[in-house]
PDB file of C-alpha atoms in Angstrom:
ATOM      1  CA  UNK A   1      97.467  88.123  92.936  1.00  0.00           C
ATOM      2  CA  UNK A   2      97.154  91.752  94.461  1.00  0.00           C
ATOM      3  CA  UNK A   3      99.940  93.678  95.979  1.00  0.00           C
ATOM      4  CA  UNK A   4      99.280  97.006  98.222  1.00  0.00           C
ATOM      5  CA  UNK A   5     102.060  99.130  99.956  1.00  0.00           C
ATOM      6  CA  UNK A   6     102.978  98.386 103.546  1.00  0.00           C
ATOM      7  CA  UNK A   7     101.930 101.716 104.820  1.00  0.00           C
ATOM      8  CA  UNK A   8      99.032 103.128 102.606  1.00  0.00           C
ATOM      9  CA  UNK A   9     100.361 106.510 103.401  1.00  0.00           C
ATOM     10  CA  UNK A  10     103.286 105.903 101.317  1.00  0.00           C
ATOM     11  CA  UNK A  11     101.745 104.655  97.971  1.00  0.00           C
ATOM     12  CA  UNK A  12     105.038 104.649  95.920  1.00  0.00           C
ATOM     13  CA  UNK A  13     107.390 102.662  98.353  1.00  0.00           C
ATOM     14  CA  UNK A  14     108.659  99.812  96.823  1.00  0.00           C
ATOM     15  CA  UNK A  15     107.983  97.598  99.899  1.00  0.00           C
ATOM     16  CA  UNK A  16     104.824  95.946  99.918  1.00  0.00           C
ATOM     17  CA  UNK A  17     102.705  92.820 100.837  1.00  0.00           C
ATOM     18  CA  UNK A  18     100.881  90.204  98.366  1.00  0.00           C
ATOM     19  CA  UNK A  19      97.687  88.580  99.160  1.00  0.00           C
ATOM     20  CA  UNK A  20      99.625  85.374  98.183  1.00  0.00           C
ATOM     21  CA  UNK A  21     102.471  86.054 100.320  1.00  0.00           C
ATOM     22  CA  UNK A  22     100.626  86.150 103.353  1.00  0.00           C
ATOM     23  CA  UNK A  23      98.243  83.368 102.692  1.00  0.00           C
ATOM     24  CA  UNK A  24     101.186  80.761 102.338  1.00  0.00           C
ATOM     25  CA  UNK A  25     103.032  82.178 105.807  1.00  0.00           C
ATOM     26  CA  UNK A  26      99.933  82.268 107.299  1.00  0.00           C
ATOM     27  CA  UNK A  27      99.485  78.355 106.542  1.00  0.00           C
ATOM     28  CA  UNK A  28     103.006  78.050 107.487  1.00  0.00           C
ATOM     29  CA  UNK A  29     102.452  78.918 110.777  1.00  0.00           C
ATOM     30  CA  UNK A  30      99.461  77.254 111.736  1.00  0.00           C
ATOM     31  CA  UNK A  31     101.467  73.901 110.932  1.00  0.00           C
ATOM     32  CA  UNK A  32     104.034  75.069 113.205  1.00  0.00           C
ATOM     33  CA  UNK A  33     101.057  75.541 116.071  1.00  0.00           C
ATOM     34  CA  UNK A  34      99.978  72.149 115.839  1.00  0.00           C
ATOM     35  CA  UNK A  35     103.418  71.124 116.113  1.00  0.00           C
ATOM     36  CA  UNK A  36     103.464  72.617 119.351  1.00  0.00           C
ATOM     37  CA  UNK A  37     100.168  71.291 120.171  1.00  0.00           C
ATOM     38  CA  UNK A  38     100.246  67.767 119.347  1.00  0.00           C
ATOM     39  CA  UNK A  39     103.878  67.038 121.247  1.00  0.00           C
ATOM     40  CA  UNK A  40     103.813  70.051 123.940  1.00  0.00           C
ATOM     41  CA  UNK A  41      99.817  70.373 124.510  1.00  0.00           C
ATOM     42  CA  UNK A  42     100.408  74.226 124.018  1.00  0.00           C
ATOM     43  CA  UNK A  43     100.185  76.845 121.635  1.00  0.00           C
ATOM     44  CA  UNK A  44     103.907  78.408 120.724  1.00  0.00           C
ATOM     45  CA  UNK A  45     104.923  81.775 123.142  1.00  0.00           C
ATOM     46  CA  UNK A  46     105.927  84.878 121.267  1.00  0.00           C
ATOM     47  CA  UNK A  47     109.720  83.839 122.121  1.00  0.00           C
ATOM     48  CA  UNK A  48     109.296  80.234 120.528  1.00  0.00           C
ATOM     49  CA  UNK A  49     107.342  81.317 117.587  1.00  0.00           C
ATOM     50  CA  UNK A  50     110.026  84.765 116.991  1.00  0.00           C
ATOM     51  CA  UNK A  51     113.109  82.517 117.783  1.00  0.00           C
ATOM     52  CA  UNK A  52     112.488  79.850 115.424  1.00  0.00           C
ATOM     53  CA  UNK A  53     111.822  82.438 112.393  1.00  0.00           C
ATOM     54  CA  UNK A  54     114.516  84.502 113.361  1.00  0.00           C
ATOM     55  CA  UNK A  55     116.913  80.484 113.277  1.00  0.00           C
ATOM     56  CA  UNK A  56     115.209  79.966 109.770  1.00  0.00           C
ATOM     57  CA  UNK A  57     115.417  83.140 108.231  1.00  0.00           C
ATOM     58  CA  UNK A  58     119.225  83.839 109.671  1.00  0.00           C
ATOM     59  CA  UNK A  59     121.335  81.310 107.240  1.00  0.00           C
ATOM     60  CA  UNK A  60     118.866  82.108 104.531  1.00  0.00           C
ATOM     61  CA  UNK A  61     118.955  85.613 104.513  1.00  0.00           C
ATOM     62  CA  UNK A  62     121.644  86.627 101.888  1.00  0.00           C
ATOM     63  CA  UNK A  63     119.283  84.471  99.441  1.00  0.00           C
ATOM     64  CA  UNK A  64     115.752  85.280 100.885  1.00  0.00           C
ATOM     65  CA  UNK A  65     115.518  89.414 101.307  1.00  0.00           C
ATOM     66  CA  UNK A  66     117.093  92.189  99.234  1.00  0.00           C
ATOM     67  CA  UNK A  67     119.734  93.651 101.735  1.00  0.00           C
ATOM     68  CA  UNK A  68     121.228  90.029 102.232  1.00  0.00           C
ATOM     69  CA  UNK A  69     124.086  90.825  99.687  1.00  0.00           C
ATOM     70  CA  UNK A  70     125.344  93.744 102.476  1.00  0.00           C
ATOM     71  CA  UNK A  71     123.517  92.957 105.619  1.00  0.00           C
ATOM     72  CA  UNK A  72     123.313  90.045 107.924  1.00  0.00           C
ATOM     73  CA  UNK A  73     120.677  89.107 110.414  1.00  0.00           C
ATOM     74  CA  UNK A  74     121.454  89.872 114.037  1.00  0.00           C
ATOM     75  CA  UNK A  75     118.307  89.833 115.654  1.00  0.00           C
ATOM     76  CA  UNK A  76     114.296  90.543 115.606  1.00  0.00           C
ATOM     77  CA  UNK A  77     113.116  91.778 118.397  1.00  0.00           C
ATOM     78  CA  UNK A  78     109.282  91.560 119.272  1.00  0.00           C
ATOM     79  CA  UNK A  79     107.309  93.621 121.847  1.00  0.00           C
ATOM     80  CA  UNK A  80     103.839  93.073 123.518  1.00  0.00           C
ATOM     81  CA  UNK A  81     100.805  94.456 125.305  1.00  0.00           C
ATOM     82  CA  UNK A  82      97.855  93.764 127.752  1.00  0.00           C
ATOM     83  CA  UNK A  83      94.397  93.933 126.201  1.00  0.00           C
ATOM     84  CA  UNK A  84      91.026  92.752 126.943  1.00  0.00           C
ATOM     85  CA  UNK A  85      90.470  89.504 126.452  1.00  0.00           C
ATOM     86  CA  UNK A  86      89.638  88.149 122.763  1.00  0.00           C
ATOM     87  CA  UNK A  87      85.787  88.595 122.097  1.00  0.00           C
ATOM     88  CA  UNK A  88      84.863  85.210 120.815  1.00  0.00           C
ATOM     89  CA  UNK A  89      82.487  84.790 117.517  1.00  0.00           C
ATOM     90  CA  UNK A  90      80.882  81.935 115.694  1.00  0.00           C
ATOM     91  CA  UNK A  91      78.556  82.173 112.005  1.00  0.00           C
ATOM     92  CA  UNK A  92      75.428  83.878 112.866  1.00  0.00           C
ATOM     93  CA  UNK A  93      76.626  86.829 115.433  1.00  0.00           C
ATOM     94  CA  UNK A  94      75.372  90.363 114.498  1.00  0.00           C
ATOM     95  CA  UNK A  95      78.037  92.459 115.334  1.00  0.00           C
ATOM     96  CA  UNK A  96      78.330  96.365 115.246  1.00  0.00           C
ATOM     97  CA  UNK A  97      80.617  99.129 114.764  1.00  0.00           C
ATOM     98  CA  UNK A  98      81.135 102.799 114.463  1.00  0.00           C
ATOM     99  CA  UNK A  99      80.909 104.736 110.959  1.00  0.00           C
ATOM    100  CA  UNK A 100      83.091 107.529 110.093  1.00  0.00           C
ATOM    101  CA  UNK A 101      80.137 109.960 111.450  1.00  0.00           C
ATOM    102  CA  UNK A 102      80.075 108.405 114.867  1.00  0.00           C
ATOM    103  CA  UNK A 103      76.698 106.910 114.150  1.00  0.00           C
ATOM    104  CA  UNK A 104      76.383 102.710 114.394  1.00  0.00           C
ATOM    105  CA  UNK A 105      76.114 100.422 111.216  1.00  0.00           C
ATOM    106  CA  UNK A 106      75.928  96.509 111.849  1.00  0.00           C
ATOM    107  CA  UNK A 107      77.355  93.383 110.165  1.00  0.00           C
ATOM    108  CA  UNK A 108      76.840  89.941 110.662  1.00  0.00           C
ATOM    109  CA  UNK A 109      79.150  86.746 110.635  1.00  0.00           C
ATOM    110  CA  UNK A 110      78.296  84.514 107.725  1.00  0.00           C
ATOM    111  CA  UNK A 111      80.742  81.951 107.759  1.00  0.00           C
ATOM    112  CA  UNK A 112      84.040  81.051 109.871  1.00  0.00           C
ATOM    113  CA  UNK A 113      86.279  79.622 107.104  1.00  0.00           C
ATOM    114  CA  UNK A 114      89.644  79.240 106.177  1.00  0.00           C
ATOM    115  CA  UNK A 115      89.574  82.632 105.121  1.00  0.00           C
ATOM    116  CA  UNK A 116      88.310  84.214 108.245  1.00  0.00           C
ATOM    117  CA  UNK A 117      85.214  85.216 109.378  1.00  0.00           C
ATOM    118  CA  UNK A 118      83.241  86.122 106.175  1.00  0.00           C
ATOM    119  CA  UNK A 119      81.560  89.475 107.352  1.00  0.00           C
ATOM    120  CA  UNK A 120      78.736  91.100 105.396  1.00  0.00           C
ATOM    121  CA  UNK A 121      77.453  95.041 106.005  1.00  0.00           C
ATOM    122  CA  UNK A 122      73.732  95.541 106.458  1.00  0.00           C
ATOM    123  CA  UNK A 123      72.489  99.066 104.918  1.00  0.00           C
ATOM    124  CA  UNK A 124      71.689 100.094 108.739  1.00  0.00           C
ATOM    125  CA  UNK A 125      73.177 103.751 109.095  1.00  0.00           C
ATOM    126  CA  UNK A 126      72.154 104.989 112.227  1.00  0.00           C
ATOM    127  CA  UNK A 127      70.150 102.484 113.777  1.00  0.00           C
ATOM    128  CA  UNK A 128      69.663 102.038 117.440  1.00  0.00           C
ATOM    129  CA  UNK A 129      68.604  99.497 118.801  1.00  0.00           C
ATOM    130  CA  UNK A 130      67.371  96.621 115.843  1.00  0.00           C
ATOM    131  CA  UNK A 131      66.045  93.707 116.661  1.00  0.00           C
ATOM    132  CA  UNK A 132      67.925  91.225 115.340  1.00  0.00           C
ATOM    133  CA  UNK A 133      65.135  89.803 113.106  1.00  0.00           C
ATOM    134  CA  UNK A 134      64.827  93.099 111.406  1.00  0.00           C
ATOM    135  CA  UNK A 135      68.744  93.157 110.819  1.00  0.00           C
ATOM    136  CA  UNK A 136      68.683  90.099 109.047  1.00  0.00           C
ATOM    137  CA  UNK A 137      66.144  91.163 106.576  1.00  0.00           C
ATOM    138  CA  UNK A 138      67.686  94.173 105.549  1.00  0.00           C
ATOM    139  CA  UNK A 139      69.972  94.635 102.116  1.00  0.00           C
ATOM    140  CA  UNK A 140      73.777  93.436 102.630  1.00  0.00           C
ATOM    141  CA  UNK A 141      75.831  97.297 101.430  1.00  0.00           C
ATOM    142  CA  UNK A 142      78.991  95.659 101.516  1.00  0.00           C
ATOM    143  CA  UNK A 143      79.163  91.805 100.333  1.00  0.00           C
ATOM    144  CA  UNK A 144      80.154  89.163 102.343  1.00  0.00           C
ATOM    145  CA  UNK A 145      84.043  88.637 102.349  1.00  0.00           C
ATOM    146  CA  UNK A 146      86.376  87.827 104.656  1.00  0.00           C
ATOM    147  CA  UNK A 147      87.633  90.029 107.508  1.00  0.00           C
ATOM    148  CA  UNK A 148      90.714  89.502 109.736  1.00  0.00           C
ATOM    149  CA  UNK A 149      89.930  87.797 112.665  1.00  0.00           C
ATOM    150  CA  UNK A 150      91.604  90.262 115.325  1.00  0.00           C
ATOM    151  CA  UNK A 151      89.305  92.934 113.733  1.00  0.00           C
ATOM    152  CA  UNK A 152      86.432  90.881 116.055  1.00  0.00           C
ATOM    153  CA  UNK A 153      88.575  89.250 118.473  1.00  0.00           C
ATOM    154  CA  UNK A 154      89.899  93.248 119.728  1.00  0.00           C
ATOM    155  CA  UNK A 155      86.411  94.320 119.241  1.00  0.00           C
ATOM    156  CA  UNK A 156      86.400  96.267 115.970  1.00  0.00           C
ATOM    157  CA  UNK A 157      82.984  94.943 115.849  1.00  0.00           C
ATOM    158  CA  UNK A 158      81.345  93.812 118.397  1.00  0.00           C
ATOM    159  CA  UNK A 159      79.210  90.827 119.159  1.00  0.00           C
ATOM    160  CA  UNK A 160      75.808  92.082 120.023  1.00  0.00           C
ATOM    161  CA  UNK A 161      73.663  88.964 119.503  1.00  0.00           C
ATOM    162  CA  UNK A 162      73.312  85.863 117.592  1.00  0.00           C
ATOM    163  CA  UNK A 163      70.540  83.933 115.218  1.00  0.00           C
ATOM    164  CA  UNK A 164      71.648  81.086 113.513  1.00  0.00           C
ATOM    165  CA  UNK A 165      71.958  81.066 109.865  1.00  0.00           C
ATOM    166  CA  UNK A 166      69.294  80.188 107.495  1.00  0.00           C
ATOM    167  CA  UNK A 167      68.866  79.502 103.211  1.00  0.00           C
ATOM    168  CA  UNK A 168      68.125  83.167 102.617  1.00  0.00           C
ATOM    169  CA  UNK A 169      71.515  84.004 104.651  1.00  0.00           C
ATOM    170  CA  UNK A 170      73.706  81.817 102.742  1.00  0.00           C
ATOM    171  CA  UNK A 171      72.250  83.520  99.366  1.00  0.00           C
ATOM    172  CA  UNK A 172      73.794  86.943 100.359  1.00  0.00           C
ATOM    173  CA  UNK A 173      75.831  88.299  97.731  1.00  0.00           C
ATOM    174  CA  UNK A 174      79.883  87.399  98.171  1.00  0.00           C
ATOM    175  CA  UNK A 175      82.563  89.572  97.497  1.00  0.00           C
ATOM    176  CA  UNK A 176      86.581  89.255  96.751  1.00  0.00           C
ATOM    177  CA  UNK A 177      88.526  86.855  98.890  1.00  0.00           C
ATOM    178  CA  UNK A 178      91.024  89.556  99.754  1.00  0.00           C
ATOM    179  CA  UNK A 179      91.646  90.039 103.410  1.00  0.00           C
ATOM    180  CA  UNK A 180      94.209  92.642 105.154  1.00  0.00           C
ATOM    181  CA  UNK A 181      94.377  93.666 108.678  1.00  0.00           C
ATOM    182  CA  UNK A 182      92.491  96.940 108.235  1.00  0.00           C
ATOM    183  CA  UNK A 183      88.891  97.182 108.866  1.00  0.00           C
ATOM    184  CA  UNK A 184      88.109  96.744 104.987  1.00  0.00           C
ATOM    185  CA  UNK A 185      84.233  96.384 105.426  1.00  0.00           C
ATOM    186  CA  UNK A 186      83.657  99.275 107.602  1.00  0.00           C
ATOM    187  CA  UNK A 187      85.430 101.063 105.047  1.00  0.00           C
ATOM    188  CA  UNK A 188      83.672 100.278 102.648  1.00  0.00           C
ATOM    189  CA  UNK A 189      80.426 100.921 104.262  1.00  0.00           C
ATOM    190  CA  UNK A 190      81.825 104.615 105.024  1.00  0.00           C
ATOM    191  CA  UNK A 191      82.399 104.723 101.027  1.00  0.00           C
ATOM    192  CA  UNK A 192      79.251 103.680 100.010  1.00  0.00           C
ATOM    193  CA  UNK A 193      77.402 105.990 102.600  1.00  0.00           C
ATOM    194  CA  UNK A 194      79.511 108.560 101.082  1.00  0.00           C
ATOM    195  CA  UNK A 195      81.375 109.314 104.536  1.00  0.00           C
ATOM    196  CA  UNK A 196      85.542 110.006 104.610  1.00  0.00           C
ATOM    197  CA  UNK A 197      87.132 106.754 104.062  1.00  0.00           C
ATOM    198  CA  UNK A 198      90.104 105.178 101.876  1.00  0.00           C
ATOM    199  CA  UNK A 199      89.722 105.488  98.353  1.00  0.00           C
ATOM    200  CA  UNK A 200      91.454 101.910  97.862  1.00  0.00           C
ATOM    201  CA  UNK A 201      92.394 100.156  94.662  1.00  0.00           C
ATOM    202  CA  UNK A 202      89.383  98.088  93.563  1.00  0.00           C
ATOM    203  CA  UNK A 203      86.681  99.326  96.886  1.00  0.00           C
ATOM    204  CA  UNK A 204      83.519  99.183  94.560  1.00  0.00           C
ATOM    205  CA  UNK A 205      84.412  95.030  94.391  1.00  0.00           C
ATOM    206  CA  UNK A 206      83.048  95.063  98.217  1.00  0.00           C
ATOM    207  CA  UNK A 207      79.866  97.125  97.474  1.00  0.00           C
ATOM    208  CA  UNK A 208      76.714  96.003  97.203  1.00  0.00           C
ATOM    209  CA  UNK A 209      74.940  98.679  94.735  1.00  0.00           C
TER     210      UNK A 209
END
């Protein structure tokens, strides 16, 4: 299991986040969506979802978190915005972004899994306008792993076009099944075109050399 700092700026802090951690909350809560949708026909709203975490957590809390022996819980508070709405995907969409240059490199959607979207990196630095057919025949530079889902649902990368997957897709090289909220393959794809990027623990597990 891998553990990274909770703000990357801050290497040392002794607060951080476990790929482990997050994969068993993150099951967690999907259960608790389907409860809501099987009896109430709805997802959860930010109050439901916030309210019953902050009733679990409260009479746990001197046993759960590190302050409980001087603190107790009085509230979590939650805030929200307006954004576009959530740019669908399925396996197969070529999506694109920008690289730390300002110049466009593409990816592709693999696989929707339990993991997330598994998101390869073509070596396409630059490029236009692609076709599509063209794309797919080009060398993956970062391997296929999985990406968080809001990193294509707020439009990250964007969904330029689709082709469905075929035997020579589902033979591209895979990479680590670590996922985080930051855009790890772009990253990644700025390393390996030697553009500014994080120098994060492990990066050269992503790249396709």
């Amino acid at each position: 299991m891998s553990w990274e700092p909770l703000d990357v700026q801050k290497p040392d802090t002794d607060e951080v986040i476990g790929d482990e951690p997050f994969d068993i909350l993150c099951g967690a809560m999907d259960e608790v969506v389907q409860c809501y949708e099987r009896d109430l026909k709805r997802k959860p709203t930010t109050n439901d979802l916030v309210t019953t975490f902050a009733r679990v957590l409260a009479p746990r809390f001197s046993k759960t978190v590190a302050e409980g022996e001087t603190a107790d819980l009085v509230t979590i508070s939650f805030k929200t915005k307006s954004i576009p709405r959530r740019q669908k995907y399925r396996a197969g969409d070529f999506l694109k972004a920008t690289a730390a240059n300002g110049q466009p490199v593409y990816g592709r959607v693999f696989e929707v899994g339990n993991h997330g979207p598994m998101v390869g990196v073509y070596d396409s630095l630059a490029q236009q306008t692609p076709s599509f057919e063209s794309l797919r025949k080009l060398q993956l530079i970062v391997r296929v792993t999985p990406i968080h889902h809001e990193l294509i649902e707020k439009r990250a990368w964007t969904v330029i076009g689709h082709l469905p997957i075929d035997e020579v897709d589902r033979q591209q090289p895979c990479g680590p099944l670590a996922i985080s909220g930051r855009n790890e393959q772009l990253n990644a794809a700025n390393c390996f075109y030697e553009l500014p990027h994080e120098k994060r623990y492990e990066l050269e597990k992503w790249l396709n050399r």
